[in-house]
XYZ file of C-alpha atoms in Angstrom:
62
model
C 95.871 94.388 3.533
C 93.716 91.332 4.111
C 95.813 88.199 4.533
C 94.575 84.675 5.084
C 95.941 82.516 7.869
C 97.861 80.555 5.209
C 99.654 83.518 3.591
C 102.844 83.029 5.581
C 103.038 79.409 4.329
C 102.452 80.254 0.659
C 105.118 80.040 -2.031
C 104.018 83.432 -3.404
C 104.005 85.284 -0.060
C 106.187 88.399 -0.418
C 107.382 88.879 3.199
C 107.096 92.594 2.414
C 105.091 94.965 4.643
C 103.624 96.713 1.568
C 102.627 93.658 -0.501
C 100.872 90.427 0.418
C 101.979 88.284 -2.518
C 102.922 88.294 -6.189
C 99.440 87.256 -7.338
C 97.329 89.336 -4.916
C 99.441 92.379 -3.907
C 96.583 93.851 -1.855
C 95.392 90.554 -0.394
C 92.320 88.443 -1.072
C 88.670 89.214 -0.341
C 87.853 86.248 1.845
C 89.298 83.561 4.038
C 90.475 81.286 1.218
C 92.896 82.012 -1.616
C 92.405 79.898 -4.728
C 96.026 80.582 -5.752
C 97.578 79.202 -2.529
C 100.662 77.053 -3.158
C 102.407 75.590 -0.083
C 106.066 76.526 0.232
C 107.719 73.165 0.852
C 111.106 74.795 1.558
C 109.828 76.693 4.595
C 110.651 75.101 7.921
C 108.134 75.126 10.770
C 110.304 77.268 13.075
C 110.521 79.944 10.356
C 106.742 80.377 10.292
C 106.133 81.778 13.769
C 105.467 85.490 14.170
C 103.238 87.553 16.464
C 99.834 88.677 15.195
C 100.223 91.817 13.078
C 103.991 91.417 12.661
C 105.965 90.525 9.543
C 109.504 89.812 8.434
C 111.352 92.337 6.263
C 114.895 91.556 5.082
C 115.028 88.756 7.637
C 114.155 91.085 10.537
C 110.916 90.858 12.533
C 108.882 94.080 12.273
C 106.189 94.581 14.931
């Protein structure tokens, strides 16, 4: 699933290991998503995760 570097900051990001987001479930074909909407409720410390990892039900999955 191709994700951009901004996916984790997007309002539509699913935080699901099987889907990227509500608009592009399989990801986008490039480095820029025209549907990106910044999630203003996300705090900076919530955004960190190792490369290739994701959060699922609030738990970090490596």
